[in-house]
mmCIF file of C-alpha atoms and ligand atoms in Angstrom:
data_model
loop_
_atom_site.group_PDB
_atom_site.id
_atom_site.type_symbol
_atom_site.label_atom_id
_atom_site.label_comp_id
_atom_site.label_asym_id
_atom_site.label_seq_id
_atom_site.Cartn_x
_atom_site.Cartn_y
_atom_site.Cartn_z
ATOM 1 C CA UNK A 129 0.000 0.000 0.000
ATOM 2 C CA UNK A 130 1.402 3.359 -0.967
ATOM 3 C CA UNK A 131 1.695 5.748 1.941
ATOM 4 C CA UNK A 132 0.833 8.610 -0.349
ATOM 5 C CA UNK A 133 -2.906 8.103 -0.537
ATOM 6 C CA UNK A 134 -3.996 6.138 2.399
ATOM 7 C CA UNK A 135 -1.889 7.336 5.257
ATOM 8 C CA UNK A 136 -2.473 10.690 6.789
ATOM 9 C CA UNK A 137 0.820 11.882 8.145
ATOM 10 C CA UNK A 138 1.510 13.505 11.455
ATOM 11 C CA UNK A 139 4.669 14.723 9.881
ATOM 12 C CA UNK A 140 6.329 13.398 6.744
ATOM 13 C CA UNK A 141 7.359 9.793 7.116
ATOM 14 C CA UNK A 142 5.358 9.059 10.247
ATOM 15 C CA UNK A 143 2.192 7.116 9.454
ATOM 16 C CA UNK A 144 -0.597 8.135 11.803
ATOM 17 C CA UNK A 145 -3.752 6.545 10.521
ATOM 18 C CA UNK A 146 -4.977 4.785 7.404
ATOM 19 C CA UNK A 147 -8.060 5.735 5.408
ATOM 20 C CA UNK A 148 -9.816 4.258 2.447
ATOM 21 C CA UNK A 149 -9.554 6.455 -0.607
ATOM 22 C CA UNK A 150 -12.888 8.271 -0.956
ATOM 23 C CA UNK A 151 -14.375 8.812 -4.412
ATOM 24 C CA UNK A 152 -17.542 10.890 -4.398
ATOM 25 C CA UNK A 153 -19.633 11.475 -7.514
ATOM 26 C CA UNK A 154 -21.557 14.768 -7.484
ATOM 27 C CA UNK A 155 -24.230 14.472 -10.160
ATOM 28 C CA UNK A 156 -25.372 18.080 -9.628
ATOM 29 C CA UNK A 157 -28.750 18.807 -11.294
ATOM 30 C CA UNK A 158 -28.554 15.926 -13.777
ATOM 31 C CA UNK A 159 -30.362 12.679 -14.596
ATOM 32 C CA UNK A 160 -33.897 11.392 -14.439
ATOM 33 C CA UNK A 161 -35.002 8.067 -12.931
ATOM 34 C CA UNK A 162 -34.280 5.877 -15.976
ATOM 35 C CA UNK A 163 -30.817 7.304 -16.529
ATOM 36 C CA UNK A 164 -30.007 7.029 -12.840
ATOM 37 C CA UNK A 165 -31.120 3.382 -12.655
ATOM 38 C CA UNK A 166 -28.959 2.511 -15.648
ATOM 39 C CA UNK A 167 -25.916 4.403 -14.396
ATOM 40 C CA UNK A 168 -26.050 2.677 -11.037
ATOM 41 C CA UNK A 169 -26.678 -0.728 -12.510
ATOM 42 C CA UNK A 170 -23.641 -0.230 -14.812
ATOM 43 C CA UNK A 171 -21.534 0.864 -11.849
ATOM 44 C CA UNK A 172 -22.645 -2.162 -9.869
ATOM 45 C CA UNK A 173 -21.755 -4.490 -12.748
ATOM 46 C CA UNK A 174 -18.344 -2.912 -13.243
ATOM 47 C CA UNK A 175 -17.360 -2.436 -9.587
ATOM 48 C CA UNK A 176 -14.752 -5.004 -8.623
ATOM 49 C CA UNK A 177 -12.851 -3.111 -5.984
ATOM 50 C CA UNK A 178 -14.302 -4.509 -2.760
ATOM 51 C CA UNK A 179 -13.837 -2.203 0.198
ATOM 52 C CA UNK A 180 -10.481 -0.785 -0.955
ATOM 53 C CA UNK A 181 -12.334 2.382 -1.856
ATOM 54 C CA UNK A 182 -15.272 4.244 -0.377
ATOM 55 C CA UNK A 183 -17.574 5.312 -3.212
ATOM 56 C CA UNK A 184 -20.267 7.892 -2.480
ATOM 57 C CA UNK A 185 -23.039 8.672 -4.970
ATOM 58 C CA UNK A 186 -24.449 12.188 -4.669
ATOM 59 C CA UNK A 187 -27.511 12.505 -6.915
ATOM 60 C CA UNK A 188 -30.122 15.268 -6.972
ATOM 61 C CA UNK A 189 -32.669 15.067 -4.149
ATOM 62 C CA UNK A 190 -35.393 13.665 -6.421
ATOM 63 C CA UNK A 191 -33.417 10.444 -6.899
ATOM 64 C CA UNK A 192 -32.242 9.820 -3.347
ATOM 65 C CA UNK A 193 -35.142 7.555 -2.319
ATOM 66 C CA UNK A 194 -34.974 5.262 -5.330
ATOM 67 C CA UNK A 195 -31.178 5.083 -5.246
ATOM 68 C CA UNK A 196 -31.248 4.197 -1.550
ATOM 69 C CA UNK A 197 -33.279 1.105 -2.535
ATOM 70 C CA UNK A 198 -31.123 0.286 -5.547
ATOM 71 C CA UNK A 199 -27.791 0.399 -3.705
ATOM 72 C CA UNK A 200 -28.933 -1.541 -0.644
ATOM 73 C CA UNK A 201 -26.414 -4.386 -0.124
ATOM 74 C CA UNK A 202 -23.945 -2.811 -2.534
ATOM 75 C CA UNK A 203 -20.609 -1.125 -1.749
ATOM 76 C CA UNK A 204 -21.915 2.359 -2.529
ATOM 77 C CA UNK A 205 -22.853 5.056 -0.045
ATOM 78 C CA UNK A 206 -25.485 7.731 -0.553
ATOM 79 C CA UNK A 207 -25.015 11.469 -0.160
ATOM 80 C CA UNK A 208 -27.084 14.584 -0.802
ATOM 81 C CA UNK A 209 -25.952 17.841 -2.377
ATOM 82 C CA UNK A 210 -27.112 20.155 0.403
ATOM 83 C CA UNK A 211 -29.332 20.440 3.473
ATOM 84 C CA UNK A 212 -30.993 23.220 5.435
ATOM 85 C CA UNK A 213 -29.761 24.030 8.926
ATOM 86 C CA UNK A 214 -33.190 23.772 10.573
ATOM 87 C CA UNK A 215 -34.756 20.429 11.392
ATOM 88 C CA UNK A 216 -38.230 21.246 10.025
ATOM 89 C CA UNK A 217 -40.589 24.169 9.528
ATOM 90 C CA UNK A 218 -41.685 26.841 7.102
ATOM 91 C CA UNK A 219 -38.730 26.688 4.688
ATOM 92 C CA UNK A 220 -40.411 26.043 1.353
ATOM 93 C CA UNK A 221 -38.215 24.154 -1.050
ATOM 94 C CA UNK A 222 -35.650 23.080 1.534
ATOM 95 C CA UNK A 223 -34.668 19.644 2.855
ATOM 96 C CA UNK A 224 -33.325 18.990 6.349
ATOM 97 C CA UNK A 225 -30.476 16.751 7.476
ATOM 98 C CA UNK A 226 -32.971 14.611 9.357
ATOM 99 C CA UNK A 227 -34.973 14.063 6.154
ATOM 100 C CA UNK A 228 -31.821 12.993 4.335
ATOM 101 C CA UNK A 229 -30.879 10.564 7.092
ATOM 102 C CA UNK A 230 -34.447 9.225 6.996
ATOM 103 C CA UNK A 231 -33.962 8.440 3.284
ATOM 104 C CA UNK A 232 -30.762 6.506 3.899
ATOM 105 C CA UNK A 233 -28.166 9.186 3.218
ATOM 106 C CA UNK A 234 -24.979 9.056 5.228
ATOM 107 C CA UNK A 235 -23.207 12.026 3.591
ATOM 108 C CA UNK A 236 -24.135 15.560 2.613
ATOM 109 C CA UNK A 237 -22.136 18.051 0.530
ATOM 110 C CA UNK A 238 -22.125 21.532 2.050
ATOM 111 C CA UNK A 239 -20.785 24.810 0.729
ATOM 112 C CA UNK A 240 -20.166 23.697 -2.837
ATOM 113 C CA UNK A 241 -18.938 26.746 -4.759
ATOM 114 C CA UNK A 242 -22.076 26.643 -6.926
ATOM 115 C CA UNK A 243 -24.142 27.004 -3.733
ATOM 116 C CA UNK A 244 -21.904 29.801 -2.505
ATOM 117 C CA UNK A 245 -21.779 31.790 -5.753
ATOM 118 C CA UNK A 246 -25.180 31.086 -7.350
ATOM 119 C CA UNK A 247 -27.294 30.871 -4.192
ATOM 120 C CA UNK A 248 -25.407 33.146 -1.814
ATOM 121 C CA UNK A 249 -24.698 30.583 0.899
ATOM 122 C CA UNK A 250 -22.411 31.907 3.596
ATOM 123 C CA UNK A 251 -19.764 30.322 5.798
ATOM 124 C CA UNK A 252 -22.052 30.767 8.821
ATOM 125 C CA UNK A 253 -24.866 28.917 7.103
ATOM 126 C CA UNK A 254 -22.533 26.146 6.029
ATOM 127 C CA UNK A 255 -21.296 25.724 9.575
ATOM 128 C CA UNK A 256 -24.881 25.589 10.900
ATOM 129 C CA UNK A 257 -25.741 23.001 8.261
ATOM 130 C CA UNK A 258 -22.694 20.915 9.159
ATOM 131 C CA UNK A 259 -23.777 21.018 12.771
ATOM 132 C CA UNK A 260 -27.276 19.841 11.852
ATOM 133 C CA UNK A 261 -25.791 17.093 9.661
ATOM 134 C CA UNK A 262 -23.763 15.949 12.652
ATOM 135 C CA UNK A 263 -26.881 15.894 14.851
ATOM 136 C CA UNK A 264 -28.500 13.416 12.483
ATOM 137 C CA UNK A 265 -25.480 11.213 11.930
ATOM 138 C CA UNK A 266 -24.484 12.489 8.493
ATOM 139 C CA UNK A 267 -20.889 13.104 7.483
ATOM 140 C CA UNK A 268 -20.530 16.615 6.064
ATOM 141 C CA UNK A 269 -18.396 17.004 2.944
ATOM 142 C CA UNK A 270 -17.473 20.662 3.358
ATOM 143 C CA UNK A 271 -16.236 22.317 0.165
ATOM 144 C CA UNK A 272 -13.644 25.064 0.133
ATOM 145 C CA UNK A 273 -11.713 26.710 -2.675
ATOM 146 C CA UNK A 274 -10.569 29.978 -4.139
ATOM 147 C CA UNK A 275 -11.605 31.860 -7.290
ATOM 148 C CA UNK A 276 -9.117 32.537 -10.073
ATOM 149 C CA UNK A 277 -8.956 36.196 -9.010
ATOM 150 C CA UNK A 278 -8.101 35.193 -5.449
ATOM 151 C CA UNK A 279 -5.393 32.803 -6.684
ATOM 152 C CA UNK A 280 -3.894 35.395 -9.006
ATOM 153 C CA UNK A 281 -3.852 37.926 -6.186
ATOM 154 C CA UNK A 282 -1.965 35.469 -3.963
ATOM 155 C CA UNK A 283 -5.003 35.043 -1.701
ATOM 156 C CA UNK A 284 -5.743 31.352 -2.263
ATOM 157 C CA UNK A 285 -4.462 30.161 1.129
ATOM 158 C CA UNK A 286 -6.071 32.994 3.079
ATOM 159 C CA UNK A 287 -9.394 32.386 1.349
ATOM 160 C CA UNK A 288 -9.350 28.694 2.175
ATOM 161 C CA UNK A 289 -8.176 29.347 5.760
ATOM 162 C CA UNK A 290 -11.123 31.666 6.342
ATOM 163 C CA UNK A 291 -13.572 29.171 4.870
ATOM 164 C CA UNK A 292 -12.187 26.430 7.106
ATOM 165 C CA UNK A 293 -12.150 28.665 10.167
ATOM 166 C CA UNK A 294 -15.758 29.688 9.682
ATOM 167 C CA UNK A 295 -17.300 26.486 8.309
ATOM 168 C CA UNK A 296 -15.615 23.735 10.318
ATOM 169 C CA UNK A 297 -16.483 23.402 13.994
ATOM 170 C CA UNK A 298 -14.144 22.029 16.670
ATOM 171 C CA UNK A 299 -16.399 18.964 16.855
ATOM 172 C CA UNK A 300 -15.236 17.933 13.358
ATOM 173 C CA UNK A 301 -13.479 14.588 13.170
ATOM 174 C CA UNK A 302 -12.838 11.844 10.637
ATOM 175 C CA UNK A 303 -16.244 10.259 11.303
ATOM 176 C CA UNK A 304 -18.359 13.332 10.729
ATOM 177 C CA UNK A 305 -16.357 15.566 8.402
ATOM 178 C CA UNK A 306 -14.578 15.458 5.054
ATOM 179 C CA UNK A 307 -13.034 18.512 3.407
ATOM 180 C CA UNK A 308 -13.178 18.869 -0.380
ATOM 181 C CA UNK A 309 -10.710 21.351 -1.852
ATOM 182 C CA UNK A 310 -12.164 22.548 -5.131
ATOM 183 C CA UNK A 311 -10.520 25.556 -6.786
ATOM 184 C CA UNK A 312 -13.499 27.275 -8.420
ATOM 185 C CA UNK A 313 -11.667 27.842 -11.699
ATOM 186 C CA UNK A 314 -11.064 24.080 -12.047
ATOM 187 C CA UNK A 315 -14.707 23.047 -11.643
ATOM 188 C CA UNK A 316 -16.328 21.930 -14.877
ATOM 189 C CA UNK A 317 -13.674 23.699 -16.945
ATOM 190 C CA UNK A 318 -11.358 20.826 -17.835
ATOM 191 C CA UNK A 319 -8.528 22.794 -16.148
ATOM 192 C CA UNK A 320 -7.126 20.784 -13.276
ATOM 193 C CA UNK A 321 -4.922 22.506 -10.727
ATOM 194 C CA UNK A 322 -1.185 21.802 -10.970
ATOM 195 C CA UNK A 323 -0.136 18.855 -8.808
ATOM 196 C CA UNK A 324 2.220 21.122 -6.893
ATOM 197 C CA UNK A 325 -0.602 23.560 -6.124
ATOM 198 C CA UNK A 326 -2.833 20.688 -5.034
ATOM 199 C CA UNK A 327 -0.102 19.413 -2.720
ATOM 200 C CA UNK A 328 0.595 22.846 -1.286
ATOM 201 C CA UNK A 329 -3.068 23.553 -0.604
ATOM 202 C CA UNK A 330 -3.734 20.115 0.873
ATOM 203 C CA UNK A 331 -0.794 20.560 3.263
ATOM 204 C CA UNK A 332 -2.123 23.973 4.197
ATOM 205 C CA UNK A 333 -5.607 22.556 4.846
ATOM 206 C CA UNK A 334 -4.102 19.768 6.935
ATOM 207 C CA UNK A 335 -2.240 22.295 9.069
ATOM 208 C CA UNK A 336 -5.366 24.393 9.601
ATOM 209 C CA UNK A 337 -7.339 21.278 10.565
ATOM 210 C CA UNK A 338 -4.649 20.162 13.001
ATOM 211 C CA UNK A 339 -4.656 23.605 14.621
ATOM 212 C CA UNK A 340 -8.437 23.545 14.803
ATOM 213 C CA UNK A 341 -9.349 20.098 16.015
ATOM 214 C CA UNK A 342 -7.707 17.463 18.176
ATOM 215 C CA UNK A 343 -8.396 14.969 15.408
ATOM 216 C CA UNK A 344 -7.591 17.317 12.541
ATOM 217 C CA UNK A 345 -4.870 14.977 11.387
ATOM 218 C CA UNK A 346 -7.431 12.312 10.534
ATOM 219 C CA UNK A 347 -10.025 14.289 8.563
ATOM 220 C CA UNK A 348 -9.929 13.214 4.906
ATOM 221 C CA UNK A 349 -9.190 15.931 2.341
ATOM 222 C CA UNK A 350 -10.463 15.362 -1.207
ATOM 223 C CA UNK A 351 -9.480 17.191 -4.365
ATOM 224 C CA UNK A 352 -12.203 18.273 -6.788
ATOM 225 C CA UNK A 353 -12.171 20.119 -10.105
ATOM 226 C CA UNK A 354 -12.071 18.387 -13.500
ATOM 227 C CA UNK A 355 -10.940 15.030 -12.110
ATOM 228 C CA UNK A 356 -10.951 12.555 -14.997
ATOM 229 C CA UNK A 357 -9.792 9.044 -15.726
ATOM 230 C CA UNK A 358 -6.607 10.461 -17.299
ATOM 231 C CA UNK A 359 -5.493 12.636 -14.389
ATOM 232 C CA UNK A 360 -6.905 10.716 -11.408
ATOM 233 C CA UNK A 361 -3.930 8.521 -10.594
ATOM 234 C CA UNK A 362 -1.527 11.488 -10.558
ATOM 235 C CA UNK A 363 -3.879 13.386 -8.278
ATOM 236 C CA UNK A 364 -4.334 10.407 -5.948
ATOM 237 C CA UNK A 365 -0.548 10.136 -5.646
ATOM 238 C CA UNK A 366 -0.255 13.661 -4.201
ATOM 239 C CA UNK A 367 0.523 13.597 -0.467
ATOM 240 C CA UNK A 368 -2.497 14.367 1.739
ATOM 241 C CA UNK A 369 -5.009 13.782 -1.077
ATOM 242 C CA UNK A 370 -7.537 11.367 0.379
ATOM 243 C CA UNK A 371 -9.705 10.992 -2.704
ATOM 244 C CA UNK A 372 -11.755 13.025 -5.147
ATOM 245 C CA UNK A 373 -15.031 14.860 -5.502
ATOM 246 C CA UNK A 374 -15.943 14.223 -9.125
ATOM 247 C CA UNK A 375 -18.600 16.142 -11.049
ATOM 248 C CA UNK A 376 -18.948 15.643 -14.811
ATOM 249 C CA UNK A 377 -17.016 12.379 -14.996
ATOM 250 C CA UNK A 378 -19.283 10.763 -12.395
ATOM 251 C CA UNK A 379 -22.196 10.822 -14.868
ATOM 252 C CA UNK A 380 -20.572 8.250 -17.104
ATOM 253 C CA UNK A 381 -20.150 4.782 -15.585
ATOM 254 C CA UNK A 382 -17.028 3.934 -17.549
ATOM 255 C CA UNK A 383 -15.291 7.193 -16.674
ATOM 256 C CA UNK A 384 -16.261 6.943 -13.021
ATOM 257 C CA UNK A 385 -15.113 3.325 -12.792
ATOM 258 C CA UNK A 386 -11.787 4.311 -14.395
ATOM 259 C CA UNK A 387 -11.311 6.965 -11.722
ATOM 260 C CA UNK A 388 -12.063 4.420 -9.006
ATOM 261 C CA UNK A 389 -9.624 2.022 -10.640
ATOM 262 C CA UNK A 390 -6.955 4.730 -10.691
ATOM 263 C CA UNK A 391 -7.299 4.886 -6.931
ATOM 264 C CA UNK A 392 -6.742 1.195 -6.655
ATOM 265 C CA UNK A 393 -3.544 1.297 -8.704
ATOM 266 C CA UNK A 394 -1.958 3.192 -5.843
ATOM 267 C CA UNK A 395 -3.059 0.576 -3.346
HETATM 268 P P1 LIG B 553 -16.148 18.687 -12.149
HETATM 269 O O1 LIG B 553 -17.001 19.126 -10.860
HETATM 270 O O2 LIG B 553 -15.511 17.361 -11.828
HETATM 271 O O3 LIG B 553 -17.173 18.581 -13.253
HETATM 272 O O4 LIG B 553 -15.136 19.736 -12.391
HETATM 273 C C1 LIG B 553 -16.497 18.933 -9.563
HETATM 274 C C2 LIG B 553 -17.484 19.444 -8.546
HETATM 275 O O5 LIG B 553 -18.115 20.470 -8.780
HETATM 276 O O6 LIG B 553 -17.650 18.843 -7.474
#
């Protein structure tokens, strides 16, 4: 087993704790029931990786119930793309963490850059949502990442530090929290961040998490932003990268299976 992907380091060379590589497929607002059934059935047929990897499917809310049934007794986990911070009430159009848990979800993505930029979600809201997710036993996949303007101005690290400071509570640990680093300019653009930049930012995130939480060393950090079959194994080999949050390529079973397989090659 390579120490690059699976071992979170206390300091270089000192294995602290092992993790499965996590591959999460964010379908965003795509697919209807027929397409979803077929995609999952193709993934189930092609999945030969046992428990070496943790694969999380993150479909739109309309498909969560039927997918929960379809993936019962399979190696896949179910996640939602967002939740509201309140448990119930007059919040038309919203879905609570408790409702997601009731459907069989065990993960929820929070603070995706599309939620932040298109729907105005704030760090405070994301933190409140993560806290509600925790209350109902969901693991929050908290997304952070800088814009191209912030990177060009040398503000990438500060931006991500602030997001982590304000979105991640001290209660975060490896059982209830995953961080996804997604530079906004790499999402859906085909432009992946340079491996060196990914490494630098993942190390930075690790340091912030260690300073923040007693178990900060164990919280998985995923990379997201134009992850594809062709670049996945290089990304998975970057120190501190604990997996990937995959958008576009998760909608095609062959591409998604290739990404999963790339994770296994480093095993
Ligand atoms: P992408 O999306 O893989 O299509 O770039 C990633 C994401 O938004 O999570």
